[in-house]
PDB file of C-alpha atoms in Angstrom:
ATOM      1  CA  MET A  27     -27.533  14.979 -29.059  1.00 44.00           C
ATOM      2  CA  ALA A  28     -24.809  12.692 -27.689  1.00 45.00           C
ATOM      3  CA  ILE A  29     -26.792   9.666 -29.173  1.00 45.00           C
ATOM      4  CA  CYS A  30     -27.060  11.648 -32.623  1.00 48.00           C
ATOM      5  CA  PHE A  31     -23.369  12.263 -32.356  1.00 45.00           C
ATOM      6  CA  GLY A  32     -22.678   8.632 -31.692  1.00 52.00           C
ATOM      7  CA  GLU A  33     -24.752   7.546 -34.572  1.00 53.00           C
ATOM      8  CA  SER A  34     -23.247   9.856 -36.914  1.00 54.00           C
ATOM      9  CA  ARG A  35     -19.659   8.846 -36.030  1.00 53.00           C
ATOM     10  CA  LEU A  36     -20.593   5.281 -36.550  1.00 50.00           C
ATOM     11  CA  SER A  37     -22.056   5.837 -39.648  1.00 54.00           C
ATOM     12  CA  ALA A  38     -18.791   7.619 -40.846  1.00 53.00           C
ATOM     13  CA  TRP A  39     -16.939   4.640 -39.686  1.00 50.00           C
ATOM     14  CA  LYS A  40     -19.048   2.217 -41.772  1.00 52.00           C
ATOM     15  CA  LEU A  41     -18.634   4.520 -44.591  1.00 52.00           C
ATOM     16  CA  LYS A  42     -15.038   4.927 -44.390  1.00 53.00           C
ATOM     17  CA  GLY A  43     -14.744   0.874 -43.862  1.00 54.00           C
ATOM     18  CA  ARG A  44     -16.654   0.574 -47.014  1.00 56.00           C
ATOM     19  CA  GLN A  45     -14.216   2.909 -49.124  1.00 55.00           C
ATOM     20  CA  LEU A  46     -11.403   1.180 -47.878  1.00 52.00           C
ATOM     21  CA  ALA A  47     -12.800  -2.307 -48.894  1.00 49.00           C
ATOM     22  CA  ARG A  48     -13.480  -1.039 -52.282  1.00 53.00           C
ATOM     23  CA  VAL A  49      -9.952   0.276 -52.440  1.00 47.00           C
ATOM     24  CA  ALA A  50      -8.521  -3.162 -51.273  1.00 48.00           C
ATOM     25  CA  ILE A  51     -10.804  -4.990 -53.862  1.00 48.00           C
ATOM     26  CA  VAL A  52      -9.540  -2.612 -56.814  1.00 45.00           C
ATOM     27  CA  THR A  53      -5.994  -2.842 -55.688  1.00 46.00           C
ATOM     28  CA  SER A  54      -6.049  -6.792 -55.552  1.00 47.00           C
ATOM     29  CA  ALA A  55      -8.005  -6.573 -59.002  1.00 43.00           C
ATOM     30  CA  LEU A  56      -5.080  -4.677 -60.303  1.00 44.00           C
ATOM     31  CA  ILE A  57      -2.344  -6.780 -58.908  1.00 42.00           C
ATOM     32  CA  ALA A  58      -4.078  -9.928 -60.292  1.00 42.00           C
ATOM     33  CA  GLY A  59      -4.398  -8.204 -63.702  1.00 44.00           C
ATOM     34  CA  GLN A  60      -0.856  -7.373 -63.820  1.00 45.00           C
ATOM     35  CA  ALA A  61       0.117 -10.989 -62.734  1.00 47.00           C
ATOM     36  CA  ALA A  62      -1.897 -12.416 -65.539  1.00 51.00           C
ATOM     37  CA  ALA A  63      -1.308  -9.977 -68.051  1.00 73.00           C
ATOM     38  CA  LEU A  64       1.371 -11.882 -69.840  1.00 80.00           C
ATOM     39  CA  ALA A  65       0.766 -15.148 -71.737  1.00 87.00           C
ATOM     40  CA  PRO A  66       2.337 -18.329 -70.375  1.00 85.00           C
ATOM     41  CA  GLU A  67       5.241 -18.313 -73.085  1.00 86.00           C
ATOM     42  CA  HIS A  68       6.112 -14.682 -72.442  1.00 90.00           C
ATOM     43  CA  GLU A  69       5.937 -15.225 -68.792  1.00 90.00           C
ATOM     44  CA  THR A  70       8.239 -18.138 -69.040  1.00 89.00           C
ATOM     45  CA  ARG A  71      10.871 -16.066 -71.091  1.00 91.00           C
ATOM     46  CA  ARG A  72      10.570 -13.169 -68.374  1.00 92.00           C
ATOM     47  CA  LEU A  73      11.319 -15.465 -65.537  1.00 91.00           C
ATOM     48  CA  MET A  74      14.229 -17.280 -67.588  1.00 91.00           C
ATOM     49  CA  LEU A  75      15.799 -13.726 -67.980  1.00 94.00           C
ATOM     50  CA  ALA A  76      15.146 -13.039 -64.156  1.00 93.00           C
ATOM     51  CA  THR A  77      16.588 -16.397 -63.141  1.00 92.00           C
ATOM     52  CA  GLU A  78      19.594 -15.881 -65.367  1.00 92.00           C
ATOM     53  CA  GLU A  79      20.140 -12.577 -63.800  1.00 93.00           C
ATOM     54  CA  ALA A  80      19.902 -13.955 -60.426  1.00 91.00           C
ATOM     55  CA  VAL A  81      22.224 -16.822 -60.963  1.00 91.00           C
ATOM     56  CA  THR A  82      24.935 -14.356 -62.465  1.00 92.00           C
ATOM     57  CA  ALA A  83      24.621 -12.247 -59.446  1.00 91.00           C
ATOM     58  CA  GLU A  84      24.765 -15.271 -57.096  1.00 89.00           C
ATOM     59  CA  ASN A  85      21.173 -14.353 -55.562  1.00 89.00           C
ATOM     60  CA  TRP A  86      20.473 -18.162 -55.069  1.00 86.00           C
ATOM     61  CA  GLY A  87      17.224 -17.757 -52.931  1.00 83.00           C
ATOM     62  CA  GLU A  88      15.973 -15.440 -55.750  1.00 88.00           C
ATOM     63  CA  ALA A  89      16.919 -17.715 -58.423  1.00 87.00           C
ATOM     64  CA  SER A  90      15.056 -20.523 -56.558  1.00 83.00           C
ATOM     65  CA  GLU A  91      11.932 -18.446 -56.176  1.00 84.00           C
ATOM     66  CA  TYR A  92      11.789 -17.681 -60.010  1.00 87.00           C
ATOM     67  CA  LEU A  93      12.496 -21.441 -60.942  1.00 85.00           C
ATOM     68  CA  ASN A  94       9.636 -22.471 -58.575  1.00 79.00           C
ATOM     69  CA  ARG A  95       7.254 -19.998 -60.276  1.00 84.00           C
ATOM     70  CA  LEU A  96       8.455 -21.649 -63.642  1.00 83.00           C
ATOM     71  CA  GLN A  97       8.031 -25.125 -62.593  1.00 76.00           C
ATOM     72  CA  HIS A  98       4.109 -24.434 -62.143  1.00 75.00           C
ATOM     73  CA  LEU A  99       3.762 -23.030 -65.432  1.00 79.00           C
ATOM     74  CA  ASP A 100       1.800 -25.344 -67.680  1.00 78.00           C
ATOM     75  CA  VAL A 101       4.283 -24.835 -70.722  1.00 81.00           C
ATOM     76  CA  GLU A 102       7.231 -26.870 -71.905  1.00 83.00           C
ATOM     77  CA  LYS A 103      10.430 -25.612 -70.375  1.00 85.00           C
ATOM     78  CA  PRO A 104      13.206 -24.585 -72.235  1.00 89.00           C
ATOM     79  CA  ALA A 105      16.558 -26.592 -71.835  1.00 89.00           C
ATOM     80  CA  ASP A 106      18.195 -23.697 -69.917  1.00 92.00           C
ATOM     81  CA  TYR A 107      15.772 -24.237 -67.085  1.00 90.00           C
ATOM     82  CA  HIS A 108      17.194 -27.351 -66.425  1.00 89.00           C
ATOM     83  CA  TYR A 109      20.711 -25.809 -66.317  1.00 92.00           C
ATOM     84  CA  TYR A 110      19.751 -23.159 -63.954  1.00 92.00           C
ATOM     85  CA  ARG A 111      17.965 -25.554 -61.773  1.00 88.00           C
ATOM     86  CA  GLY A 112      20.987 -27.829 -61.589  1.00 88.00           C
ATOM     87  CA  ARG A 113      23.148 -24.667 -60.629  1.00 91.00           C
ATOM     88  CA  VAL A 114      20.938 -23.799 -57.784  1.00 86.00           C
ATOM     89  CA  MET A 115      20.341 -27.369 -56.538  1.00 82.00           C
ATOM     90  CA  LEU A 116      24.146 -27.690 -56.472  1.00 85.00           C
ATOM     91  CA  GLN A 117      24.422 -24.580 -54.639  1.00 84.00           C
ATOM     92  CA  SER A 118      22.139 -26.009 -51.879  1.00 76.00           C
ATOM     93  CA  SER A 119      24.222 -29.402 -52.069  1.00 77.00           C
ATOM     94  CA  HIS A 120      21.194 -31.191 -53.207  1.00 75.00           C
ATOM     95  CA  PHE A 121      23.601 -33.320 -55.372  1.00 78.00           C
ATOM     96  CA  ASN A 122      20.989 -35.865 -56.694  1.00 74.00           C
ATOM     97  CA  GLU A 123      18.686 -33.159 -57.907  1.00 74.00           C
ATOM     98  CA  ALA A 124      21.456 -31.199 -59.308  1.00 81.00           C
ATOM     99  CA  GLN A 125      22.820 -34.117 -61.360  1.00 82.00           C
ATOM    100  CA  ALA A 126      19.667 -35.066 -62.640  1.00 81.00           C
ATOM    101  CA  ALA A 127      18.807 -31.588 -63.726  1.00 83.00           C
ATOM    102  CA  LEU A 128      22.151 -31.132 -65.428  1.00 89.00           C
ATOM    103  CA  GLU A 129      21.744 -34.188 -67.339  1.00 86.00           C
ATOM    104  CA  ALA A 130      18.378 -33.114 -68.561  1.00 85.00           C
ATOM    105  CA  TYR A 131      19.895 -30.053 -69.877  1.00 89.00           C
ATOM    106  CA  VAL A 132      22.612 -32.060 -71.803  1.00 89.00           C
ATOM    107  CA  THR A 133      20.194 -34.528 -73.204  1.00 88.00           C
ATOM    108  CA  LYS A 134      17.800 -31.607 -74.280  1.00 87.00           C
ATOM    109  CA  ALA A 135      20.240 -28.947 -75.399  1.00 89.00           C
ATOM    110  CA  GLY A 136      23.014 -31.159 -76.772  1.00 90.00           C
ATOM    111  CA  ALA A 137      26.397 -30.258 -77.742  1.00 90.00           C
ATOM    112  CA  GLU A 138      25.412 -27.073 -79.263  1.00 92.00           C
ATOM    113  CA  GLY A 139      24.014 -25.734 -76.095  1.00 91.00           C
ATOM    114  CA  ASP A 140      25.264 -22.457 -74.742  1.00 92.00           C
ATOM    115  CA  HIS A 141      26.124 -24.019 -71.261  1.00 93.00           C
ATOM    116  CA  TYR A 142      27.174 -27.559 -72.614  1.00 93.00           C
ATOM    117  CA  GLN A 143      30.566 -27.841 -71.538  1.00 93.00           C
ATOM    118  CA  ASN A 144      30.023 -26.156 -68.117  1.00 93.00           C
ATOM    119  CA  ALA A 145      26.931 -28.773 -67.272  1.00 92.00           C
ATOM    120  CA  LEU A 146      29.580 -31.624 -68.038  1.00 93.00           C
ATOM    121  CA  LYS A 147      32.117 -30.061 -65.796  1.00 92.00           C
ATOM    122  CA  LEU A 148      29.373 -29.453 -62.979  1.00 92.00           C
ATOM    123  CA  ILE A 149      28.363 -33.199 -63.259  1.00 90.00           C
ATOM    124  CA  THR A 150      32.056 -34.273 -62.705  1.00 90.00           C
ATOM    125  CA  GLU A 151      32.061 -32.001 -59.730  1.00 89.00           C
ATOM    126  CA  ILE A 152      28.951 -33.618 -58.346  1.00 86.00           C
ATOM    127  CA  GLU A 153      30.531 -36.958 -58.650  1.00 83.00           C
ATOM    128  CA  ARG A 154      33.572 -35.829 -56.721  1.00 83.00           C
ATOM    129  CA  ALA A 155      31.587 -34.184 -54.201  1.00 81.00           C
ATOM    130  CA  ARG A 156      29.491 -37.440 -53.456  1.00 72.00           C
ATOM    131  CA  LYS A 157      32.583 -39.550 -53.291  1.00 72.00           C
ATOM    132  CA  GLU A 158      34.171 -37.146 -50.537  1.00 73.00           C
ATOM    133  CA  LYS A 159      30.627 -37.043 -48.724  1.00 67.00           C
ATOM    134  CA  ALA A 160      30.678 -41.051 -48.835  1.00 59.00           C
ATOM    135  CA  VAL A 161      34.209 -41.261 -47.326  1.00 56.00           C
ATOM    136  CA  ALA A 162      33.603 -38.476 -44.704  1.00 53.00           C
ATOM    137  CA  PRO A 163      32.126 -39.538 -41.454  1.00 47.00           C
ATOM    138  CA  GLN A 164      28.410 -38.975 -41.130  1.00 47.00           C
ATOM    139  CA  VAL A 165      28.177 -36.922 -37.704  1.00 44.00           C
ATOM    140  CA  GLY A 166      25.080 -37.605 -36.007  1.00 43.00           C
ATOM    141  CA  ASP A 167      23.935 -40.722 -37.700  1.00 42.00           C
ATOM    142  CA  GLU A 168      23.937 -42.808 -34.739  1.00 39.00           C
ATOM    143  CA  ALA A 169      21.569 -40.469 -33.028  1.00 34.00           C
ATOM    144  CA  LYS A 170      19.251 -40.428 -36.061  1.00 36.00           C
ATOM    145  CA  ILE A 171      19.191 -44.046 -35.967  1.00 35.00           C
ATOM    146  CA  ALA A 172      18.544 -44.379 -32.354  1.00 32.00           C
ATOM    147  CA  VAL A 173      15.380 -42.079 -32.562  1.00 31.00           C
ATOM    148  CA  ILE A 174      13.648 -43.911 -35.776  1.00 32.00           C
ATOM    149  CA  GLU A 175      14.739 -47.639 -34.703  1.00 37.00           C
ATOM    150  CA  PRO A 176      11.877 -48.261 -32.441  1.00 37.00           C
ATOM    151  CA  ALA A 177       9.400 -47.589 -35.047  1.00 41.00           C
ATOM    152  CA  GLY A 178      11.348 -49.440 -37.583  1.00 50.00           C
ATOM    153  CA  ASP A 179      11.440 -52.586 -35.366  1.00 58.00           C
ATOM    154  CA  ARG A 180       7.529 -52.566 -35.272  1.00 62.00           C
ATOM    155  CA  ARG A 181       7.299 -52.114 -38.980  1.00 76.00           C
ATOM    156  CA  VAL A 182       9.730 -55.190 -39.724  1.00 83.00           C
ATOM    157  CA  ALA A 183       7.631 -57.308 -37.088  1.00 84.00           C
ATOM    158  CA  SER A 184       4.579 -56.537 -39.293  1.00 83.00           C
ATOM    159  CA  LEU A 185       6.520 -57.498 -42.430  1.00 84.00           C
ATOM    160  CA  ARG A 186       7.334 -60.714 -40.950  1.00 84.00           C
ATOM    161  CA  LYS A 187       3.746 -61.496 -40.336  1.00 83.00           C
ATOM    162  CA  LEU A 188       2.666 -60.169 -43.716  1.00 81.00           C
ATOM    163  CA  TYR A 189       5.148 -62.573 -45.504  1.00 82.00           C
ATOM    164  CA  LEU A 190       4.989 -65.414 -43.128  1.00 86.00           C
ATOM    165  CA  ALA A 191       8.853 -64.983 -42.727  1.00 86.00           C
ATOM    166  CA  ASP A 192      11.231 -66.617 -40.270  1.00 89.00           C
ATOM    167  CA  THR A 193      13.630 -63.681 -39.834  1.00 91.00           C
ATOM    168  CA  ASP A 194      13.661 -59.901 -40.310  1.00 92.00           C
ATOM    169  CA  ARG A 195      16.237 -60.082 -43.103  1.00 92.00           C
ATOM    170  CA  GLU A 196      13.998 -62.552 -44.958  1.00 92.00           C
ATOM    171  CA  ALA A 197      11.061 -60.365 -44.687  1.00 91.00           C
ATOM    172  CA  LEU A 198      13.040 -57.146 -45.664  1.00 94.00           C
ATOM    173  CA  VAL A 199      14.211 -59.026 -48.909  1.00 93.00           C
ATOM    174  CA  LEU A 200      10.799 -60.335 -49.826  1.00 92.00           C
ATOM    175  CA  HIS A 201       9.306 -56.725 -49.281  1.00 91.00           C
ATOM    176  CA  LEU A 202      11.936 -55.012 -51.313  1.00 93.00           C
ATOM    177  CA  ASN A 203      11.473 -57.469 -54.229  1.00 90.00           C
ATOM    178  CA  SER A 204       7.711 -56.812 -53.770  1.00 89.00           C
ATOM    179  CA  LEU A 205       8.173 -53.187 -54.210  1.00 90.00           C
ATOM    180  CA  LEU A 206      10.628 -53.348 -56.992  1.00 91.00           C
ATOM    181  CA  GLY A 207       8.337 -55.453 -58.771  1.00 86.00           C
ATOM    182  CA  VAL A 208       5.715 -52.624 -59.241  1.00 85.00           C
ATOM    183  CA  ALA A 209       8.144 -49.923 -59.381  1.00 88.00           C
ATOM    184  CA  GLY A 210      10.003 -50.742 -62.578  1.00 90.00           C
ATOM    185  CA  TRP A 211      10.870 -48.233 -65.161  1.00 89.00           C
ATOM    186  CA  ARG A 212       9.066 -48.138 -68.243  1.00 88.00           C
ATOM    187  CA  GLN A 213       9.760 -46.072 -71.509  1.00 82.00           C
ATOM    188  CA  ASP A 214       5.984 -45.443 -71.973  1.00 75.00           C
ATOM    189  CA  GLN A 215       4.590 -44.120 -68.857  1.00 67.00           C
ATOM    190  CA  ALA A 216       1.181 -43.526 -70.197  1.00 61.00           C
ATOM    191  CA  ILE A 217      -0.064 -47.088 -70.006  1.00 57.00           C
ATOM    192  CA  VAL A 218       1.432 -49.318 -67.265  1.00 57.00           C
ATOM    193  CA  ARG A 219       0.188 -52.760 -66.987  1.00 57.00           C
ATOM    194  CA  LEU A 220       1.532 -54.837 -63.983  1.00 53.00           C
ATOM    195  CA  ASP A 221       1.044 -58.149 -65.976  1.00 57.00           C
ATOM    196  CA  GLN A 222       3.759 -56.850 -68.454  1.00 75.00           C
ATOM    197  CA  PRO A 223       7.449 -56.723 -67.359  1.00 83.00           C
ATOM    198  CA  ALA A 224       8.914 -53.339 -67.218  1.00 87.00           C
ATOM    199  CA  ASP A 225      11.793 -52.087 -69.257  1.00 90.00           C
ATOM    200  CA  ILE A 226      14.292 -52.012 -66.254  1.00 92.00           C
ATOM    201  CA  GLU A 227      13.765 -53.926 -63.262  1.00 93.00           C
ATOM    202  CA  TYR A 228      15.558 -55.618 -60.262  1.00 94.00           C
ATOM    203  CA  ARG A 229      15.764 -58.639 -58.168  1.00 94.00           C
ATOM    204  CA  LEU A 230      17.655 -58.681 -54.962  1.00 93.00           C
ATOM    205  CA  THR A 231      19.186 -61.463 -52.552  1.00 93.00           C
ATOM    206  CA  SER A 232      21.160 -61.028 -49.500  1.00 92.00           C
ATOM    207  CA  GLY A 233      24.065 -63.068 -48.056  1.00 89.00           C
ATOM    208  CA  SER A 234      25.683 -62.653 -44.530  1.00 85.00           C
ATOM    209  CA  ASP A 235      27.584 -59.606 -45.344  1.00 89.00           C
ATOM    210  CA  ALA A 236      26.587 -58.561 -48.963  1.00 93.00           C
ATOM    211  CA  ILE A 237      23.402 -57.592 -50.834  1.00 95.00           C
ATOM    212  CA  SER A 238      23.253 -59.063 -54.463  1.00 95.00           C
ATOM    213  CA  ILE A 239      21.243 -57.010 -57.129  1.00 95.00           C
ATOM    214  CA  GLN A 240      20.250 -58.262 -60.666  1.00 94.00           C
ATOM    215  CA  GLU A 241      19.481 -55.400 -62.982  1.00 94.00           C
ATOM    216  CA  ILE A 242      17.184 -56.739 -65.891  1.00 93.00           C
ATOM    217  CA  LYS A 243      16.928 -54.397 -68.972  1.00 91.00           C
ATOM    218  CA  ARG A 244      14.352 -55.225 -71.994  1.00 88.00           C
ATOM    219  CA  ASP A 245      14.881 -53.630 -75.349  1.00 82.00           C
ATOM    220  CA  SER A 246      12.266 -52.775 -77.801  1.00 75.00           C
ATOM    221  CA  SER A 247      13.119 -56.160 -79.956  1.00 77.00           C
ATOM    222  CA  SER A 248      12.272 -58.273 -76.589  1.00 74.00           C
ATOM    223  CA  GLY A 249      15.822 -58.726 -76.081  1.00 85.00           C
ATOM    224  CA  VAL A 250      16.834 -59.191 -72.320  1.00 90.00           C
ATOM    225  CA  THR A 251      20.356 -58.117 -70.640  1.00 93.00           C
ATOM    226  CA  ARG A 252      20.892 -59.288 -67.150  1.00 93.00           C
ATOM    227  CA  LYS A 253      23.687 -57.934 -64.829  1.00 93.00           C
ATOM    228  CA  THR A 254      24.296 -58.565 -61.331  1.00 93.00           C
ATOM    229  CA  ALA A 255      26.479 -56.272 -58.570  1.00 91.00           C
ATOM    230  CA  GLN A 256      27.480 -57.085 -55.241  1.00 92.00           C
ATOM    231  CA  ILE A 257      27.198 -54.327 -52.263  1.00 91.00           C
ATOM    232  CA  PRO A 258      29.427 -55.251 -49.314  1.00 91.00           C
ATOM    233  CA  VAL A 259      27.350 -53.650 -46.194  1.00 90.00           C
ATOM    234  CA  PHE A 260      30.227 -53.213 -43.829  1.00 89.00           C
ATOM    235  CA  GLY A 261      31.294 -49.411 -43.772  1.00 86.00           C
ATOM    236  CA  VAL A 262      28.300 -48.440 -45.648  1.00 88.00           C
ATOM    237  CA  ASN A 263      25.808 -45.753 -44.483  1.00 87.00           C
ATOM    238  CA  PRO A 264      22.478 -47.269 -44.071  1.00 90.00           C
ATOM    239  CA  GLN A 265      20.744 -44.058 -44.575  1.00 89.00           C
ATOM    240  CA  VAL A 266      19.880 -44.417 -48.287  1.00 92.00           C
ATOM    241  CA  GLU A 267      19.204 -41.423 -50.364  1.00 91.00           C
ATOM    242  CA  TRP A 268      16.845 -41.131 -53.186  1.00 92.00           C
ATOM    243  CA  GLY A 269      15.313 -38.406 -55.567  1.00 89.00           C
ATOM    244  CA  CYS A 270      13.052 -38.074 -58.513  1.00 87.00           C
ATOM    245  CA  GLU A 271      13.180 -35.603 -61.815  1.00 82.00           C
ATOM    246  CA  THR A 272      10.209 -34.981 -63.823  1.00 76.00           C
ATOM    247  CA  ALA A 273      11.959 -33.862 -66.760  1.00 72.00           C
ATOM    248  CA  VAL A 274      13.092 -37.479 -67.340  1.00 76.00           C
ATOM    249  CA  ALA A 275      10.134 -39.163 -65.772  1.00 84.00           C
ATOM    250  CA  ALA A 276      12.255 -41.109 -63.457  1.00 89.00           C
ATOM    251  CA  CYS A 277      13.094 -41.561 -59.877  1.00 91.00           C
ATOM    252  CA  TRP A 278      16.243 -43.202 -58.459  1.00 92.00           C
ATOM    253  CA  VAL A 279      17.641 -44.707 -55.450  1.00 94.00           C
ATOM    254  CA  TYR A 280      21.286 -43.939 -54.912  1.00 92.00           C
ATOM    255  CA  ASP A 281      24.265 -46.223 -53.967  1.00 91.00           C
ATOM    256  CA  PRO A 282      25.090 -45.728 -50.291  1.00 90.00           C
ATOM    257  CA  ARG A 283      28.651 -46.274 -51.152  1.00 87.00           C
ATOM    258  CA  ASP A 284      29.256 -43.409 -53.577  1.00 85.00           C
ATOM    259  CA  GLY A 285      26.108 -41.781 -54.437  1.00 85.00           C
ATOM    260  CA  SER A 286      25.814 -43.196 -57.729  1.00 87.00           C
ATOM    261  CA  ARG A 287      22.476 -44.199 -59.285  1.00 89.00           C
ATOM    262  CA  LEU A 288      21.498 -48.009 -58.090  1.00 93.00           C
ATOM    263  CA  PHE A 289      17.828 -48.277 -59.062  1.00 94.00           C
ATOM    264  CA  GLN A 290      16.088 -46.553 -61.968  1.00 92.00           C
ATOM    265  CA  LEU A 291      12.419 -46.651 -61.151  1.00 93.00           C
ATOM    266  CA  SER A 292       9.100 -45.293 -62.118  1.00 91.00           C
ATOM    267  CA  PRO A 293       8.401 -41.563 -61.331  1.00 89.00           C
ATOM    268  CA  ASN A 294       6.365 -42.445 -58.182  1.00 88.00           C
ATOM    269  CA  ARG A 295       8.019 -40.701 -55.121  1.00 88.00           C
ATOM    270  CA  SER A 296       6.158 -42.614 -52.559  1.00 88.00           C
ATOM    271  CA  GLN A 297       7.225 -46.081 -53.847  1.00 89.00           C
ATOM    272  CA  THR A 298      10.829 -44.762 -54.266  1.00 92.00           C
ATOM    273  CA  GLU A 299      11.014 -43.590 -50.801  1.00 92.00           C
ATOM    274  CA  GLU A 300       9.822 -46.887 -49.275  1.00 92.00           C
ATOM    275  CA  ILE A 301      12.335 -48.843 -51.488  1.00 94.00           C
ATOM    276  CA  ALA A 302      14.964 -46.557 -50.136  1.00 94.00           C
ATOM    277  CA  GLN A 303      13.859 -46.903 -46.477  1.00 93.00           C
ATOM    278  CA  THR A 304      13.673 -50.668 -46.823  1.00 94.00           C
ATOM    279  CA  LEU A 305      16.998 -51.300 -48.506  1.00 95.00           C
ATOM    280  CA  GLY A 306      18.384 -48.915 -45.539  1.00 94.00           C
ATOM    281  CA  LYS A 307      16.895 -51.508 -42.825  1.00 93.00           C
ATOM    282  CA  LEU A 308      18.237 -54.230 -44.761  1.00 94.00           C
ATOM    283  CA  ILE A 309      21.682 -52.901 -44.681  1.00 94.00           C
ATOM    284  CA  ARG A 310      21.498 -52.011 -41.100  1.00 92.00           C
ATOM    285  CA  ASN A 311      20.186 -55.655 -40.271  1.00 92.00           C
ATOM    286  CA  LEU A 312      23.022 -57.223 -42.157  1.00 93.00           C
ATOM    287  CA  GLN A 313      25.384 -54.818 -40.322  1.00 91.00           C
ATOM    288  CA  ALA A 314      24.141 -55.891 -36.996  1.00 85.00           C
ATOM    289  CA  PRO A 315      26.401 -58.539 -34.933  1.00 78.00           C
ATOM    290  CA  PRO A 316      24.965 -62.061 -35.006  1.00 71.00           C
ATOM    291  CA  GLY A 317      22.369 -62.444 -32.162  1.00 62.00           C
ATOM    292  CA  SER A 318      21.917 -58.939 -31.483  1.00 55.00           C
TER     293      SER A 318
END
């Protein structure tokens, strides 16, 4: 009897388990059906309304969640998407991404946009915040540099071998120009031919205490404009910032002096990151006392 009772109980448990599994499957299907009920254009509108409400209520985390979901929808984003993205990025002190998003909004919406005036004011606020950040001392920079420096030394040593350079400085300049040569910005990103010059590209040289950067711009009529700028390295933070914005199909390396745009590059995150890191190493090399 005990054996029969155990088998009956085991059968009941199995039956209950199958029932629960069926309930879970049906529930999951209902949830999935609800999630996919709206066509992409209607889901975009719904999420935009939710984002607007969240930003108005200053629920920044909630707004960020809606924006992330919007980003993954395979539809053209409305102009207001870039405005709200800029607001959320600014709230998180991501100045580079915030400025790029707000500029994308201004470009797309124009002067008739509902948030046009406010977007321009926010861009000005970002410029002021960047200047304040550039002037303020960077707490903890020395400790961060100390942690990454040994690996950086090995990397520079390998660059000297690669380019047959006599000094670390020469190797860094050669490597930077090599990276910049393939990361130039092009108006037409659909077809990229490295044997054809980019619409915007850069060449870099270094002195004892400054970096010289030449910007080369080509227009549709094959005209070429060259502009050269100097960056004195002393007092400059060698941790160079960078960022990308898919809405305008470009990445930027930012000027370590004031956070303004220094290089406009193709929308390749890994290339842009390496250019920013190599520029930072060159600045650090120039800042080092002779013979150190």
